[in-house]
Amino acid sequence: GCRHCPYNHVNVKNKAMQIQQPAFLYEGTDDDSGEDAMFAPLASIPPQSHVKVMFFSGGKDSFLAIRRLVKERQASSPFHLILLTTFDAKSRIIAHQEVPIDTVLRQAQHLELPLLAIPLHRGSGESYLKRIEKGVDAIRRRVPDMQRMTLVFGDLHLDHIRDWRDEEMGKHYELEYPLWQVPYGDLMNDLEASGIQVVLSAVTKEGLEEGQHFTRELWKDAVRLGMDGFGEEGEFHSVAEVWTSSREQALGL
């Protein structure tokens, strides 16, 4: 059946609700800007490109990491960006963020960034790293002859998480952490500059509620409550409602 099919679900309708193997849910918007585009659609990424694969949860941190990559792209050598999101194959929900994969698809479509989705099968015996490897293989099939690939993460400052990534994934891939130890004040300034709304999608500590907007005031409230101001310790998670701003402002173009 579909779970073991290697063909990237090319003809599947409503992929977000049905795919069982890594597949592109969105390939970007075709245009005539070619390889000079800031972020090209999948079909326009030329051979010998540097491709950065952003592990994208749909939350504020991974969104801010995209904005940091835009600044980097404007100031340095060119690269192309692909979003990668993992989610539960049965519930279609993204872990921790507790939002459906459809929400991330909406984000990718608004930002016009290609999105690869990787369903995770609980109890299958297949490791997370093996699923990621299959996702990377799906990218390589669609973007042949890449010169370089970098995996990008929105981690802020938790050493044990970065250490795990470096140890388990750094052996096989080049890794990048564009937000690592960036002061929270700088992150908040950049979030406000994007013009988007950020909403709490999951809360694990008392004092905050799902549905609240993540603002400068909420950041300060969280600190007063003894939390990490950006929820880095898992106190809360968020969804970046990128569609509340123009694509250009959201990305910082």
CSV table of C-alpha atoms in Angstrom, one decimal:
chain,number,residue,atom,x,y,z
A,1,GLY,CA,0.0,0.0,0.0
A,2,CYS,CA,0.8,3.7,0.1
A,3,ARG,CA,2.9,3.5,3.3
A,4,HIS,CA,5.8,1.8,1.5
A,5,CYS,CA,5.4,3.5,-1.9
A,6,PRO,CA,8.6,5.3,-3.0
A,7,TYR,CA,7.0,7.6,-5.6
A,8,ASN,CA,6.5,10.7,-3.5
A,9,HIS,CA,2.7,10.7,-3.8
A,10,VAL,CA,2.8,12.6,-7.0
A,11,ASN,CA,-0.9,12.0,-7.9
A,12,VAL,CA,-2.4,12.0,-4.4
A,13,LYS,CA,-5.1,14.6,-3.8
A,14,ASN,CA,-5.2,16.4,-0.4
A,15,LYS,CA,-1.7,15.2,0.4
A,16,ALA,CA,-1.6,16.8,3.8
A,17,MET,CA,-4.3,14.4,5.0
A,18,GLN,CA,-3.2,11.2,3.2
A,19,ILE,CA,0.6,10.9,2.7
A,20,GLN,CA,2.3,8.1,4.6
A,21,GLN,CA,5.8,8.7,3.2
A,22,PRO,CA,7.9,11.9,2.9
A,23,ALA,CA,6.4,14.1,0.1
A,24,PHE,CA,6.3,17.7,-1.0
A,25,LEU,CA,3.0,19.3,0.0
A,26,TYR,CA,3.9,22.5,-1.7
A,27,GLU,CA,6.5,23.2,-4.4
A,28,GLY,CA,6.5,27.0,-4.5
A,29,THR,CA,5.0,29.4,-7.0
A,30,ASP,CA,6.3,29.2,-10.5
A,31,ASP,CA,7.6,32.4,-11.9
A,32,ASP,CA,10.2,33.6,-14.5
A,33,SER,CA,12.7,35.0,-12.0
A,34,GLY,CA,14.9,31.9,-12.4
A,35,GLU,CA,18.0,31.2,-10.3
A,36,ASP,CA,18.2,34.8,-9.1
A,37,ALA,CA,15.0,34.4,-7.1
A,38,MET,CA,15.5,34.9,-3.4
A,39,PHE,CA,13.8,31.6,-2.8
A,40,ALA,CA,13.0,29.7,-5.9
A,41,PRO,CA,10.2,27.2,-6.4
A,42,LEU,CA,11.3,23.6,-6.3
A,43,ALA,CA,11.3,23.2,-10.1
A,44,SER,CA,13.5,26.3,-10.6
A,45,ILE,CA,16.3,25.3,-8.3
A,46,PRO,CA,19.3,24.9,-10.7
A,47,PRO,CA,22.0,22.2,-10.5
A,48,GLN,CA,25.0,22.9,-8.3
A,49,SER,CA,22.9,24.9,-5.8
A,50,HIS,CA,23.4,25.3,-2.1
A,51,VAL,CA,20.1,24.2,-0.5
A,52,LYS,CA,19.2,24.9,3.1
A,53,VAL,CA,16.5,22.7,4.6
A,54,MET,CA,14.8,24.5,7.5
A,55,PHE,CA,13.3,22.2,10.1
A,56,PHE,CA,10.0,24.1,10.5
A,57,SER,CA,7.5,23.5,13.3
A,58,GLY,CA,5.2,26.4,12.4
A,59,GLY,CA,6.1,28.2,15.6
A,60,LYS,CA,7.7,31.6,16.2
A,61,ASP,CA,11.3,30.4,16.6
A,62,SER,CA,11.5,28.5,13.3
A,63,PHE,CA,9.7,31.5,11.6
A,64,LEU,CA,12.3,33.9,13.1
A,65,ALA,CA,15.1,31.5,11.8
A,66,ILE,CA,13.7,32.0,8.3
A,67,ARG,CA,13.9,35.7,8.7
A,68,ARG,CA,17.5,35.4,9.9
A,69,LEU,CA,18.2,33.3,6.8
A,70,VAL,CA,16.7,36.0,4.6
A,71,LYS,CA,19.1,38.5,6.1
A,72,GLU,CA,22.0,36.1,5.6
A,73,ARG,CA,20.9,35.4,2.0
A,74,GLN,CA,20.9,39.1,1.2
A,75,ALA,CA,24.4,39.6,2.7
A,76,SER,CA,26.2,36.6,1.5
A,77,SER,CA,26.4,33.8,-1.1
A,78,PRO,CA,23.1,32.6,-2.6
A,79,PHE,CA,21.2,29.5,-1.5
A,80,HIS,CA,17.7,28.1,-1.9
A,81,LEU,CA,15.4,27.2,1.0
A,82,ILE,CA,13.1,24.2,1.5
A,83,LEU,CA,10.9,23.8,4.6
A,84,LEU,CA,10.8,20.4,6.3
A,85,THR,CA,8.1,19.5,8.8
A,86,THR,CA,7.5,16.2,10.7
A,87,PHE,CA,4.0,15.3,12.0
A,88,ASP,CA,2.2,12.3,13.4
A,89,ALA,CA,1.0,10.0,10.6
A,90,LYS,CA,-2.3,9.1,12.4
A,91,SER,CA,-3.4,12.4,13.9
A,92,ARG,CA,-1.8,14.7,11.3
A,93,ILE,CA,-0.7,16.9,14.2
A,94,ILE,CA,2.7,18.4,14.7
A,95,ALA,CA,4.2,17.4,18.1
A,96,HIS,CA,4.5,20.0,20.8
A,97,GLN,CA,3.1,22.8,18.6
A,98,GLU,CA,-0.2,20.8,18.6
A,99,VAL,CA,-1.3,22.2,15.2
A,100,PRO,CA,-2.4,20.3,12.1
A,101,ILE,CA,0.0,19.9,9.2
A,102,ASP,CA,-2.6,21.9,7.2
A,103,THR,CA,-1.6,25.0,9.2
A,104,VAL,CA,2.1,24.6,8.1
A,105,LEU,CA,0.9,24.1,4.5
A,106,ARG,CA,-1.0,27.4,4.8
A,107,GLN,CA,2.2,29.1,6.1
A,108,ALA,CA,4.4,27.7,3.3
A,109,GLN,CA,1.9,28.7,0.7
A,110,HIS,CA,1.7,32.3,2.0
A,111,LEU,CA,5.5,32.5,2.2
A,112,GLU,CA,5.9,30.7,-1.1
A,113,LEU,CA,8.5,28.3,0.2
A,114,PRO,CA,8.6,24.6,-0.8
A,115,LEU,CA,7.4,22.3,2.0
A,116,LEU,CA,8.4,18.7,2.5
A,117,ALA,CA,6.3,16.9,5.0
A,118,ILE,CA,7.5,13.7,6.8
A,119,PRO,CA,4.8,11.6,8.5
A,120,LEU,CA,6.1,9.8,11.7
A,121,HIS,CA,4.7,6.3,12.3
A,122,ARG,CA,4.5,5.6,16.0
A,123,GLY,CA,5.3,2.0,17.0
A,124,SER,CA,6.7,1.2,13.5
A,125,GLY,CA,10.2,0.5,14.8
A,126,GLU,CA,11.6,3.0,12.3
A,127,SER,CA,13.7,5.7,14.0
A,128,TYR,CA,13.2,9.4,13.7
A,129,LEU,CA,16.6,9.7,12.1
A,130,LYS,CA,15.7,7.1,9.5
A,131,ARG,CA,12.6,9.1,8.6
A,132,ILE,CA,14.6,12.2,8.3
A,133,GLU,CA,17.0,10.4,6.0
A,134,LYS,CA,14.1,9.3,3.8
A,135,GLY,CA,13.0,13.0,3.7
A,136,VAL,CA,16.4,14.1,2.6
A,137,ASP,CA,16.4,11.4,-0.1
A,138,ALA,CA,13.1,12.8,-1.3
A,139,ILE,CA,14.7,16.2,-1.6
A,140,ARG,CA,17.7,14.8,-3.5
A,141,ARG,CA,15.4,13.2,-6.0
A,142,ARG,CA,13.7,16.4,-6.7
A,143,VAL,CA,16.8,18.6,-6.6
A,144,PRO,CA,19.5,16.5,-8.3
A,145,ASP,CA,23.2,17.5,-8.5
A,146,MET,CA,23.1,19.7,-5.4
A,147,GLN,CA,26.5,21.2,-4.6
A,148,ARG,CA,25.7,21.5,-0.9
A,149,MET,CA,23.0,20.8,1.6
A,150,THR,CA,22.6,22.4,5.1
A,151,LEU,CA,20.0,21.4,7.7
A,152,VAL,CA,18.8,24.4,9.7
A,153,PHE,CA,17.3,24.6,13.2
A,154,GLY,CA,15.6,27.3,15.2
A,155,ASP,CA,17.1,26.3,18.5
A,156,LEU,CA,17.8,29.3,20.8
A,157,HIS,CA,20.0,28.2,23.7
A,158,LEU,CA,19.4,24.6,25.0
A,159,ASP,CA,22.8,22.9,24.9
A,160,HIS,CA,21.5,19.4,25.3
A,161,ILE,CA,19.2,19.7,22.2
A,162,ARG,CA,22.0,21.1,20.1
A,163,ASP,CA,24.4,18.5,21.4
A,164,TRP,CA,22.1,15.7,20.3
A,165,ARG,CA,21.6,17.2,16.9
A,166,ASP,CA,25.4,17.7,16.5
A,167,GLU,CA,26.1,14.1,17.6
A,168,GLU,CA,23.4,12.3,15.8
A,169,MET,CA,22.9,14.4,12.6
A,170,GLY,CA,26.2,16.3,12.4
A,171,LYS,CA,28.0,13.1,11.4
A,172,HIS,CA,26.0,13.0,8.1
A,173,TYR,CA,24.9,16.6,7.4
A,174,GLU,CA,26.1,20.2,7.7
A,175,LEU,CA,24.1,21.9,10.4
A,176,GLU,CA,23.2,25.6,11.1
A,177,TYR,CA,21.6,27.4,14.0
A,178,PRO,CA,20.9,31.0,12.9
A,179,LEU,CA,19.3,32.0,16.2
A,180,TRP,CA,21.7,30.4,18.6
A,181,GLN,CA,22.2,32.6,21.7
A,182,VAL,CA,20.6,35.6,20.0
A,183,PRO,CA,19.3,37.9,22.8
A,184,TYR,CA,15.6,37.7,23.3
A,185,GLY,CA,15.3,41.4,22.9
A,186,ASP,CA,16.7,41.2,19.4
A,187,LEU,CA,14.3,38.3,18.6
A,188,MET,CA,11.3,40.2,19.8
A,189,ASN,CA,12.3,43.3,17.8
A,190,ASP,CA,12.5,41.1,14.7
A,191,LEU,CA,9.2,39.4,15.4
A,192,GLU,CA,7.5,42.8,15.8
A,193,ALA,CA,9.1,44.0,12.5
A,194,SER,CA,7.6,41.1,10.7
A,195,GLY,CA,4.1,42.3,11.4
A,196,ILE,CA,2.7,38.9,12.0
A,197,GLN,CA,0.6,37.6,14.9
A,198,VAL,CA,1.9,34.7,17.0
A,199,VAL,CA,-0.6,32.7,19.0
A,200,LEU,CA,0.0,30.2,21.8
A,201,SER,CA,-1.0,26.8,20.5
A,202,ALA,CA,-0.1,24.7,23.5
A,203,VAL,CA,0.7,25.6,27.2
A,204,THR,CA,2.2,23.3,29.8
A,205,LYS,CA,2.6,25.7,32.7
A,206,GLU,CA,-0.1,27.6,34.7
A,207,GLY,CA,-0.4,31.4,34.1
A,208,LEU,CA,-0.8,31.4,30.3
A,209,GLU,CA,-3.5,30.1,28.1
A,210,GLU,CA,-3.8,28.7,24.6
A,211,GLY,CA,-5.0,31.3,22.2
A,212,GLN,CA,-3.2,34.2,23.8
A,213,HIS,CA,-1.1,36.3,21.5
A,214,PHE,CA,2.7,36.2,22.0
A,215,THR,CA,3.7,39.8,22.5
A,216,ARG,CA,6.3,41.8,24.3
A,217,GLU,CA,4.0,41.9,27.3
A,218,LEU,CA,3.4,38.2,27.3
A,219,TRP,CA,7.1,37.6,27.1
A,220,LYS,CA,7.6,39.8,30.2
A,221,ASP,CA,4.6,38.0,31.9
A,222,ALA,CA,6.2,34.6,31.3
A,223,VAL,CA,9.4,35.8,32.9
A,224,ARG,CA,7.6,37.1,35.9
A,225,LEU,CA,5.9,33.7,36.2
A,226,GLY,CA,9.3,32.0,36.3
A,227,MET,CA,9.3,30.7,32.8
A,228,ASP,CA,11.7,31.1,29.9
A,229,GLY,CA,10.4,34.1,28.1
A,230,PHE,CA,10.3,32.4,24.8
A,231,GLY,CA,9.1,29.0,26.1
A,232,GLU,CA,12.3,27.3,25.3
A,233,GLU,CA,12.0,24.9,28.2
A,234,GLY,CA,8.6,23.7,26.8
A,235,GLU,CA,6.4,26.0,28.9
A,236,PHE,CA,4.4,27.0,25.8
A,237,HIS,CA,4.4,26.5,22.1
A,238,SER,CA,3.2,28.8,19.3
A,239,VAL,CA,2.0,29.1,15.8
A,240,ALA,CA,3.2,31.9,13.6
A,241,GLU,CA,0.2,33.3,11.7
A,242,VAL,CA,2.2,34.5,8.8
A,243,TRP,CA,-0.9,35.3,6.7
A,244,THR,CA,-1.6,38.3,9.0
A,245,SER,CA,1.2,40.2,7.3
A,246,SER,CA,2.3,40.5,3.6
A,247,ARG,CA,4.7,37.9,2.4
A,248,GLU,CA,7.3,40.6,1.8
A,249,GLN,CA,7.0,42.0,5.4
A,250,ALA,CA,6.8,38.6,7.0
A,251,LEU,CA,10.0,37.5,5.3
A,252,GLY,CA,11.8,40.8,5.7
A,253,LEU,CA,12.3,41.2,1.9
